[in-house]
Short mmCIF file of C-alpha atoms in Angstrom, two decimals:
data_model
loop_
_atom_site.label_atom_id
_atom_site.label_comp_id
_atom_site.label_asym_id
_atom_site.label_seq_id
_atom_site.Cartn_x
_atom_site.Cartn_y
_atom_site.Cartn_z
CA MET A 1 -9.40 38.63 28.54
CA PRO A 2 -8.90 35.76 26.07
CA SER A 3 -6.39 36.23 23.16
CA ARG A 4 -7.46 35.49 19.80
CA TRP A 5 -4.70 32.94 19.60
CA SER A 6 -6.19 31.13 22.24
CA GLN A 7 -9.80 31.75 20.78
CA ALA A 8 -8.72 30.32 17.46
CA VAL A 9 -6.88 27.38 19.27
CA LEU A 10 -9.85 25.98 21.15
CA VAL A 11 -12.34 26.97 17.95
CA LEU A 12 -10.21 24.58 15.98
CA VAL A 13 -9.88 21.91 18.39
CA ALA A 14 -13.64 22.02 18.67
CA ALA A 15 -14.18 22.33 14.94
CA VAL A 16 -12.09 19.24 14.22
CA SER A 17 -12.19 17.00 17.13
CA GLY A 18 -14.83 14.66 15.80
CA GLY A 19 -12.76 14.01 12.46
CA ALA A 20 -8.78 13.85 14.22
CA ASN A 21 -8.68 10.63 12.66
CA ALA A 22 -7.95 12.15 9.13
CA PHE A 23 -4.66 13.09 10.38
CA VAL A 24 -3.35 10.03 11.86
CA SER A 25 -0.24 9.46 10.18
CA PRO A 26 0.28 5.94 8.57
CA SER A 27 2.81 5.24 10.78
CA VAL A 28 0.97 5.84 14.16
CA GLY A 29 0.21 3.12 16.19
CA LYS A 30 2.13 0.10 17.85
CA THR A 31 2.88 -1.56 14.55
CA ALA A 32 2.78 -0.70 11.04
CA THR A 33 -0.13 -3.60 10.56
CA VAL A 34 -2.30 -1.82 12.89
CA SER A 35 -1.80 1.61 11.63
CA THR A 36 -2.51 0.13 7.87
CA THR A 37 -5.55 -1.81 9.12
CA ALA A 38 -6.98 1.46 10.68
CA ARG A 39 -6.07 3.71 7.57
CA PHE A 40 -7.55 1.60 4.89
CA SER A 41 -10.21 -0.33 6.65
CA GLU A 42 -13.07 -2.11 4.95
CA SER A 43 -15.45 0.62 5.90
CA ASP A 44 -13.27 3.23 4.01
CA PRO A 45 -14.67 4.53 0.86
CA LEU A 46 -11.81 4.31 -1.07
CA GLN A 47 -10.60 0.90 -0.08
CA GLY A 48 -9.86 -0.84 -3.19
CA VAL A 49 -9.66 2.14 -5.31
CA TYR A 50 -7.54 4.69 -4.27
CA GLY A 51 -6.10 2.95 -1.15
CA GLU A 52 -3.59 0.13 -0.46
CA GLN A 53 -4.63 -2.01 -2.86
CA SER A 54 -4.02 0.58 -5.68
CA ARG A 55 -0.40 0.11 -5.25
CA GLN A 56 -0.38 -2.78 -7.52
CA PHE A 57 -1.23 -0.45 -10.18
CA ARG A 58 1.78 1.81 -9.74
CA ARG A 59 4.44 -1.09 -10.84
CA THR A 60 5.29 0.40 -13.86
CA VAL A 61 8.14 -0.76 -16.36
CA TYR A 62 8.78 1.63 -19.13
CA THR A 63 9.37 1.12 -22.87
CA HIS A 64 10.85 3.05 -25.60
CA ASP A 65 7.10 4.18 -26.30
CA ASP A 66 6.54 5.33 -22.88
CA TRP A 67 9.76 7.44 -22.68
CA VAL A 68 8.17 9.19 -25.75
CA LYS A 69 5.05 9.63 -24.20
CA HIS A 70 6.90 10.46 -20.72
CA ARG A 71 8.95 13.24 -22.60
CA SER A 72 6.10 14.62 -24.40
CA SER A 73 5.74 18.47 -24.62
CA ASP A 74 2.27 18.48 -23.65
CA ARG A 75 2.84 16.39 -20.70
CA PHE A 76 1.99 19.34 -18.29
CA VAL A 77 -1.52 19.61 -19.90
CA LYS A 78 -2.36 15.77 -19.28
CA ASN A 79 -1.00 15.82 -15.60
CA LEU A 80 -3.32 18.62 -15.01
CA SER A 81 -6.34 17.37 -17.28
CA SER A 82 -5.69 14.18 -14.91
CA LEU A 83 -5.90 16.18 -11.69
CA THR A 84 -9.28 15.00 -10.60
CA SER A 85 -8.58 11.46 -11.17
CA SER A 86 -5.57 10.90 -9.47
CA GLY A 87 -4.96 8.41 -6.56
CA ILE A 88 -2.71 10.33 -4.76
CA TYR A 89 -5.22 13.19 -4.40
CA LYS A 90 -8.19 11.14 -3.85
CA SER A 91 -6.59 9.45 -1.08
CA LEU A 92 -5.87 12.53 0.70
CA ALA A 93 -9.80 13.36 0.66
CA LYS A 94 -10.53 13.03 4.20
CA GLU A 95 -7.14 15.34 5.35
CA VAL A 96 -8.42 18.17 2.54
CA VAL A 97 -11.87 18.24 3.50
CA ALA A 98 -10.95 18.77 7.09
CA THR A 99 -8.60 21.84 6.42
CA THR A 100 -11.05 23.08 3.74
CA ALA A 101 -14.15 22.71 6.45
CA VAL A 102 -11.85 25.00 8.91
CA ALA A 103 -11.47 27.54 6.34
CA THR A 104 -15.15 27.25 5.51
CA PHE A 105 -16.00 27.70 9.17
CA VAL A 106 -13.33 30.69 9.88
CA VAL A 107 -15.59 32.49 6.98
CA PHE A 108 -18.75 31.47 8.20
CA TRP A 109 -17.93 32.82 11.69
CA ASN A 110 -16.33 35.81 11.03
CA CYS A 111 -18.98 36.71 8.51
CA LEU A 112 -21.50 35.98 11.42
CA VAL A 113 -19.51 37.85 13.92
CA GLY A 114 -17.81 40.54 12.17
CA GLY A 115 -20.43 41.67 9.32
CA TYR A 116 -20.87 40.49 5.75
CA GLN A 117 -21.35 41.88 2.14
CA ASP A 118 -24.36 40.56 -0.12
CA PHE A 119 -24.02 39.82 -3.86
CA ALA A 120 -24.78 43.48 -4.40
CA GLY A 121 -21.72 44.27 -2.51
CA VAL A 122 -23.71 45.95 0.13
CA ALA A 123 -22.21 45.82 3.44
CA HIS A 124 -24.36 44.46 6.35
CA PRO A 125 -23.70 44.68 9.92
CA PRO A 126 -22.90 41.09 12.26
CA ILE A 127 -25.92 39.16 12.85
CA ILE A 128 -23.98 38.36 16.52
CA PRO A 129 -21.80 41.44 17.04
CA ALA A 130 -18.33 40.37 18.26
CA ASN A 131 -17.41 40.72 21.62
CA ASP A 132 -14.66 39.32 24.01
CA ILE A 133 -16.59 36.12 24.35
CA ILE A 134 -17.62 35.63 20.84
CA PRO A 135 -14.46 37.33 18.81
CA VAL A 136 -13.86 37.55 15.03
CA LEU A 137 -11.34 34.69 14.61
CA GLY A 138 -7.65 35.40 13.08
CA LEU A 139 -4.05 34.75 13.64
CA PRO A 140 -0.96 36.75 12.35
CA LEU A 141 0.63 35.11 9.39
CA THR A 142 4.29 35.99 10.60
CA PRO A 143 4.57 32.68 12.71
CA PHE A 144 3.54 30.58 9.91
CA THR A 145 5.96 32.51 7.40
CA LEU A 146 8.77 32.10 10.16
CA VAL A 147 8.35 28.04 10.30
CA SER A 148 7.51 27.46 6.81
CA PRO A 149 11.61 26.64 6.15
CA SER A 150 11.42 24.46 8.69
CA LEU A 151 8.35 22.49 7.72
CA GLY A 152 9.89 22.52 3.92
CA LEU A 153 13.14 20.98 5.38
CA LEU A 154 11.30 18.26 6.98
CA LEU A 155 9.51 17.62 4.08
CA VAL A 156 12.58 17.26 1.72
CA PHE A 157 14.33 14.97 4.12
CA ARG A 158 11.04 12.79 4.34
CA THR A 159 10.66 12.52 0.49
CA ASN A 160 14.29 12.03 0.00
CA SER A 161 15.03 9.40 2.15
CA SER A 162 12.05 7.59 1.16
CA TYR A 163 13.13 7.93 -2.61
CA GLY A 164 16.26 6.44 -1.23
CA ARG A 165 14.65 3.48 0.21
CA TRP A 166 13.06 2.88 -3.55
CA ASP A 167 15.95 3.31 -5.24
CA GLU A 168 17.88 1.24 -2.94
CA ALA A 169 15.24 -1.63 -3.45
CA ARG A 170 15.53 -1.30 -7.19
CA LYS A 171 19.13 -1.26 -7.18
CA PHE A 172 18.96 -4.93 -5.12
CA TRP A 173 16.74 -6.41 -7.97
CA GLY A 174 18.65 -4.98 -10.52
CA LEU A 175 21.69 -7.02 -9.30
CA ASN A 176 19.17 -10.11 -9.14
CA ILE A 177 18.58 -9.47 -12.67
CA ASN A 178 22.39 -9.22 -13.48
CA HIS A 179 23.99 -12.07 -11.55
CA THR A 180 21.05 -14.38 -12.37
CA ARG A 181 22.18 -13.94 -15.97
CA ASP A 182 25.83 -13.99 -15.16
CA LEU A 183 25.42 -17.29 -13.00
CA ASN A 184 23.65 -19.12 -16.06
CA ARG A 185 25.89 -18.08 -18.51
CA MET A 186 28.65 -19.31 -16.53
CA ALA A 187 27.34 -22.60 -15.83
CA THR A 188 26.20 -23.20 -19.49
CA ALA A 189 29.64 -22.24 -20.71
CA TRP A 190 31.80 -24.21 -18.40
CA TYR A 191 29.71 -27.30 -18.27
CA GLY A 192 32.13 -29.95 -18.65
CA ASP A 193 35.08 -28.02 -18.23
CA MET A 194 37.24 -29.97 -15.78
CA GLY A 195 40.28 -27.20 -15.92
CA ASP A 196 42.83 -29.01 -17.69
CA GLY A 197 42.52 -27.24 -20.96
CA LYS A 198 39.81 -29.35 -22.22
CA LEU A 199 36.13 -30.09 -22.50
CA ARG A 200 34.62 -33.54 -21.57
CA GLN A 201 32.32 -35.52 -23.96
CA VAL A 202 29.01 -34.97 -22.29
CA ASP A 203 25.72 -36.35 -22.43
CA GLU A 204 23.44 -33.83 -24.36
CA GLN A 205 20.05 -34.91 -22.77
CA LYS A 206 21.39 -34.81 -19.48
CA ARG A 207 23.29 -31.77 -19.73
CA ALA A 208 19.72 -30.24 -20.81
CA GLU A 209 18.39 -31.58 -17.56
CA GLU A 210 21.19 -30.36 -15.30
CA LEU A 211 21.15 -27.04 -17.01
CA LYS A 212 17.54 -26.79 -16.77
CA ALA A 213 17.58 -27.47 -13.13
CA VAL A 214 20.07 -24.75 -12.49
CA SER A 215 17.71 -22.33 -14.38
CA LEU A 216 14.21 -23.23 -12.49
CA CYS A 217 16.42 -22.95 -9.10
CA THR A 218 17.37 -19.46 -10.18
CA TRP A 219 13.76 -18.57 -10.94
CA ALA A 220 12.58 -20.22 -7.95
CA PHE A 221 14.98 -17.79 -5.49
CA VAL A 222 13.66 -14.43 -7.40
CA ARG A 223 10.03 -15.64 -7.16
CA SER A 224 10.54 -16.82 -3.58
CA MET A 225 11.85 -13.58 -2.68
CA LYS A 226 9.24 -11.62 -4.42
CA ARG A 227 7.03 -13.72 -2.18
CA HIS A 228 8.95 -12.88 0.89
CA LEU A 229 8.72 -9.20 0.15
CA SER A 230 4.92 -9.37 -0.88
CA PRO A 231 1.83 -9.32 1.30
CA PRO A 232 0.61 -12.84 1.82
CA ALA A 233 -2.92 -12.18 0.90
CA GLU A 234 -1.82 -10.70 -2.67
CA ASP A 235 0.88 -13.43 -3.50
CA GLU A 236 0.74 -16.48 -1.47
CA GLU A 237 -1.93 -18.39 -3.95
CA ALA A 238 -0.10 -17.33 -7.07
CA TYR A 239 3.18 -18.17 -5.78
CA ILE A 240 2.18 -21.76 -4.81
CA ALA A 241 0.65 -22.21 -8.30
CA GLU A 242 3.49 -21.19 -10.10
CA ILE A 243 6.01 -23.23 -8.17
CA ASN A 244 3.89 -26.42 -8.75
CA GLU A 245 3.50 -25.49 -12.34
CA ARG A 246 7.25 -25.03 -13.16
CA LEU A 247 9.21 -26.68 -10.24
CA PRO A 248 9.22 -30.94 -9.86
CA SER A 249 6.63 -31.78 -6.98
CA GLU A 250 9.14 -32.61 -4.24
CA GLN A 251 11.09 -29.27 -4.73
CA ALA A 252 7.92 -27.20 -4.87
CA ALA A 253 6.55 -29.19 -1.44
CA ASN A 254 9.92 -28.56 0.18
CA LEU A 255 9.64 -24.69 -0.65
CA GLU A 256 5.81 -24.35 0.15
CA ALA A 257 6.83 -26.14 3.82
CA ALA A 258 9.93 -24.10 4.31
CA THR A 259 9.90 -21.25 7.11
CA HIS A 260 12.40 -19.10 5.02
CA ARG A 261 11.38 -19.90 1.36
CA PRO A 262 14.66 -17.41 -0.34
CA ASN A 263 16.71 -19.49 1.76
CA ARG A 264 15.45 -22.94 0.79
CA ALA A 265 15.37 -22.19 -2.85
CA LEU A 266 19.26 -20.91 -2.47
CA TYR A 267 19.96 -24.29 -1.01
CA ASP A 268 18.38 -25.90 -4.12
CA LEU A 269 20.50 -23.83 -6.40
CA SER A 270 23.84 -24.58 -4.58
CA MET A 271 22.88 -28.40 -4.76
CA ALA A 272 22.27 -27.67 -8.42
CA ILE A 273 25.39 -25.94 -8.97
CA ASP A 274 27.42 -28.56 -7.43
CA ALA A 275 26.01 -31.43 -9.56
CA LEU A 276 27.39 -29.65 -12.67
CA PRO A 277 30.57 -31.58 -13.85
CA MET A 278 33.15 -28.76 -13.70
CA HIS A 279 36.36 -27.58 -11.94
CA PHE A 280 35.70 -26.52 -8.29
CA MET A 281 37.42 -23.68 -9.29
CA ARG A 282 34.59 -22.82 -11.64
CA LYS A 283 31.82 -23.93 -9.31
CA ASN A 284 33.47 -21.26 -6.86
CA GLN A 285 33.29 -18.32 -8.88
CA ILE A 286 29.61 -19.40 -9.78
CA ASN A 287 28.81 -19.07 -6.14
CA THR A 288 30.10 -15.77 -5.82
CA ALA A 289 26.71 -14.94 -7.36
CA LEU A 290 24.80 -16.83 -4.23
CA SER A 291 26.45 -14.82 -2.12
CA ILE A 292 25.28 -11.52 -4.00
CA PHE A 293 21.92 -12.96 -3.72
CA GLU A 294 22.21 -13.38 -0.07
CA ASP A 295 22.94 -9.68 0.13
CA THR A 296 20.35 -8.42 -1.92
CA LEU A 297 17.89 -10.73 0.38
CA GLY A 298 19.23 -9.43 3.36
CA GLY A 299 18.99 -5.53 2.48
CA SER A 300 15.49 -6.02 1.47
CA GLU A 301 14.54 -7.93 4.35
CA ARG A 302 16.12 -4.62 5.89
CA LEU A 303 13.93 -2.17 4.27
CA LEU A 304 11.07 -3.90 4.54
CA SER A 305 11.29 -4.59 8.31
CA SER A 306 13.02 -1.34 9.48
CA PRO A 307 10.90 2.12 8.08
CA VAL A 308 12.27 5.75 8.53
CA PRO A 309 12.36 6.14 12.17
CA LEU A 310 8.83 6.89 13.29
CA PHE A 311 9.15 9.71 15.57
CA TYR A 312 10.52 11.59 12.62
CA SER A 313 7.58 10.55 10.51
CA ARG A 314 5.16 11.41 13.49
CA HIS A 315 6.84 14.61 13.99
CA THR A 316 6.40 15.81 10.33
CA ALA A 317 2.89 14.84 10.19
CA ARG A 318 1.73 16.39 13.46
CA PHE A 319 3.60 19.59 12.24
CA LEU A 320 2.47 19.39 8.79
CA SER A 321 -1.57 18.95 9.95
CA ALA A 322 -1.24 21.56 12.70
CA TRP A 323 0.23 23.88 10.47
CA LEU A 324 -2.42 23.26 7.84
CA LEU A 325 -5.17 23.13 10.02
CA LEU A 326 -4.34 26.72 11.85
CA LEU A 327 -3.53 28.42 8.22
CA PRO A 328 -7.00 29.39 7.60
CA PHE A 329 -7.20 31.60 10.68
CA ALA A 330 -4.08 33.42 9.29
CA LEU A 331 -5.19 33.78 5.72
CA TRP A 332 -8.12 35.78 6.87
CA GLU A 333 -6.72 39.12 6.86
CA PRO A 334 -4.63 38.42 3.52
CA PHE A 335 -8.00 37.75 1.75
CA LYS A 336 -9.99 40.55 2.65
CA GLY A 337 -9.73 41.75 -0.97
CA SER A 338 -12.08 38.98 -2.13
CA TRP A 339 -15.74 38.99 -1.56
CA ASN A 340 -16.41 37.93 2.23
CA HIS A 341 -12.90 36.56 2.14
CA VAL A 342 -14.04 33.71 0.46
CA ALA A 343 -10.90 33.17 -1.59
CA GLU A 344 -9.14 31.92 1.38
CA ILE A 345 -11.45 28.48 0.97
CA PRO A 346 -9.83 27.35 -2.35
CA ALA A 347 -6.64 28.56 -1.20
CA THR A 348 -6.70 26.47 1.71
CA ALA A 349 -7.89 23.47 -0.37
CA LEU A 350 -5.06 23.83 -2.80
CA ILE A 351 -2.36 24.57 -0.17
CA SER A 352 -3.54 21.49 1.73
CA ILE A 353 -3.55 18.93 -1.85
CA CYS A 354 0.04 20.22 -2.54
CA LEU A 355 1.67 19.60 1.14
CA PHE A 356 -0.31 16.63 2.39
CA GLY A 357 0.53 15.14 -1.15
CA ILE A 358 4.20 15.45 -0.79
CA GLU A 359 3.86 13.63 2.48
CA GLU A 360 1.53 11.25 0.94
CA LEU A 361 3.91 10.65 -1.78
CA ALA A 362 6.80 10.01 0.95
CA THR A 363 4.85 7.56 2.76
CA GLN A 364 4.16 5.56 -0.48
CA LEU A 365 7.59 5.26 -1.40
CA GLU A 366 8.87 4.15 1.90
CA GLU A 367 8.06 0.53 1.54
CA PRO A 368 9.18 0.10 -2.16
CA PHE A 369 8.49 -3.13 -2.81
CA THR A 370 4.59 -3.30 -3.43
CA ILE A 371 5.31 -0.64 -5.86
CA LEU A 372 8.12 -2.37 -7.64
CA PRO A 373 7.36 -4.38 -10.58
CA MET A 374 8.67 -7.48 -8.80
CA GLN A 375 6.60 -10.08 -10.77
CA GLY A 376 7.73 -8.61 -14.03
CA PHE A 377 11.48 -8.65 -12.89
CA CYS A 378 10.68 -12.46 -11.84
CA ASP A 379 9.00 -13.37 -15.13
CA LYS A 380 12.17 -11.61 -17.46
CA ILE A 381 14.75 -13.52 -15.06
CA GLY A 382 13.22 -16.76 -15.79
CA ALA A 383 12.87 -16.14 -19.08
CA ASN A 384 16.53 -14.95 -19.43
CA CYS A 385 17.75 -17.88 -17.90
CA ASP A 386 15.98 -20.45 -19.66
CA GLU A 387 17.29 -18.89 -22.99
CA ILE A 388 20.68 -18.83 -21.63
CA VAL A 389 20.71 -22.66 -20.91
CA SER A 390 19.16 -23.58 -24.01
CA TRP A 391 22.64 -22.49 -25.99
CA ALA A 392 24.46 -25.15 -24.13
CA GLY A 393 27.09 -26.49 -26.55
CA GLN A 394 26.84 -24.14 -29.18
CA GLY A 395 30.14 -23.10 -30.30
CA GLN A 396 31.92 -25.59 -28.40
CA GLU A 397 31.83 -28.88 -30.71
CA ASP A 398 35.39 -28.38 -32.18
CA LEU A 399 36.50 -27.94 -28.38
CA ILE A 400 35.32 -31.05 -27.00
CA ALA A 401 38.18 -33.63 -27.14
CA THR A 402 37.20 -36.96 -28.59
CA ASN A 403 36.69 -40.30 -26.58
CA GLY A 404 38.06 -37.97 -23.57
CA ALA A 405 41.68 -37.36 -25.38
CA ALA A 406 43.17 -34.23 -24.20
CA GLU A 407 44.11 -31.44 -26.63
CA PRO A 408 46.79 -29.16 -25.93
CA GLU A 409 46.06 -26.21 -24.03
CA THR A 410 47.54 -23.78 -26.96
CA THR A 411 45.22 -25.58 -29.20
CA VAL A 412 42.12 -25.37 -27.18
CA ARG A 413 42.96 -21.29 -26.75
CA SER A 414 43.41 -20.84 -30.22
CA ARG A 415 40.11 -22.29 -31.43
CA VAL A 416 38.15 -20.21 -28.64
CA THR A 417 39.84 -17.26 -29.67
CA GLN A 418 38.75 -18.02 -33.38
CA PHE A 419 34.97 -18.74 -32.28
CA VAL A 420 34.63 -15.43 -30.21
CA ARG A 421 36.94 -13.25 -32.68
CA PRO A 422 34.22 -10.85 -34.50
CA ARG A 423 33.89 -10.71 -38.05
CA MET A 424 35.40 -7.85 -40.31
#
C-alpha cells in the first residue's frame, strides 16, 4: 500500500514537471553566462522591466534628502504600499505561481476526494471517494519544522556572503575615490619641488598641461575599470564615446585597442607622473597610489570571476524549492479551520514570496558591480581631479625662488607654516 508521503511526492512531480524551469538557480549550468541567458531570455515577459536590465536602476547614490526619506517614520507604510510594484517580487512570479499552484491543486484534489463545504457551510460527500489509489493528499508538519533551522542557516549564510561581496566591491571603489584625490593633490602641490628646499620657477602653461594630463589619466583608469567590470552590451559604446571626447586621440585609440584597458590606463598614468618635474622620492610616494589601484582592480576581478561556490548556491536553491513545493501538503491539516482549507493557498504564496525573496536578494547582491553606481563614481572622480589640479600654484607664489636661486630651507619651511597656519 503506497504511503501518503510517496503519493504526495508523486503528485508533486506530476504537477510541476512542466514548470520545473521556474526553480533553476541562476548559477545552475556550465557557465554563469549560459544560466543568465536562460533565465533572462528575450521571450521572458519580465525582460527589460524586472529582470537583468532592471539592475541599472538599483545604482543608488544617497544625498542628505534621501537619508531623511530613508529614516521617515512612515517608511513601513510606504514599503507595504509598494509591495505590488517591487521588482524583486515580480521577478519571482514564476516561482511563487508554481508553489501557489501546488497549494491550489492540493485544496482542489482533497475537496474532490475527501468532501467539501458549499458557500452555505453545508458539508458534501466526495465526488470521487478516496481509496488506496486515490488518496487524500497530506504530509506531517513535523519534518518541515525540524529542517526549518537548517534552511534558515543556509539562507543567512547565503545573504551574508553576498552582502560581504557587495561591501567589498564598494570599499574598492571607496579606495579608488580616496587615492585618486590623494594622487592629484600630491602631483599638484609638489609640482616643481626638486627636494632641495625650494620650488623651481615653472612655465604655468606647461604645468597646467602636465597636471591636466595626470587628471585625465586618473579619470581614464577608473572609467576603464568601470568598463572592465560592466557588461559590454551596456557600456562599450558609452565608454568609446567618452574616452574619445575627453582624451587625446592617440591615447584614446591605444586604450580602445588594448586587451586589458585598465592596465593600459595605469601605464599612461605612470608615464604622466614620470613626466612631472619633481624629486624622485616625491614620484615614488605618488606611485604608491598606483599600486593601490592595482589591488582594487585585482580584487574586483576576483569578485567578478569567482561567485559563491556553485554547489552551495545550488544546494540552497534546491533545498528551498523542495521545501516550499512540499509545504502545501503539510499545511492541509493545520488550515482545517478555514473554509475547505482554502487559507493555505494565500499562506503558501506569502511564505514563498518571503523565502524566495531572501534567496533572490542574495543572488542580486552576489555580483555587485552592475548594481554599484560606478558611472557616478567615475564622474565624481573626474570632477574632483580636475578641480584639484586647477589649484596649481595657489599659495606657492612666495615659495618659488626667483631665477632659480635657492632660499634657505628654514625660510621655506617658515613661509609654508605661515601659509597653512589657521586664522584665529
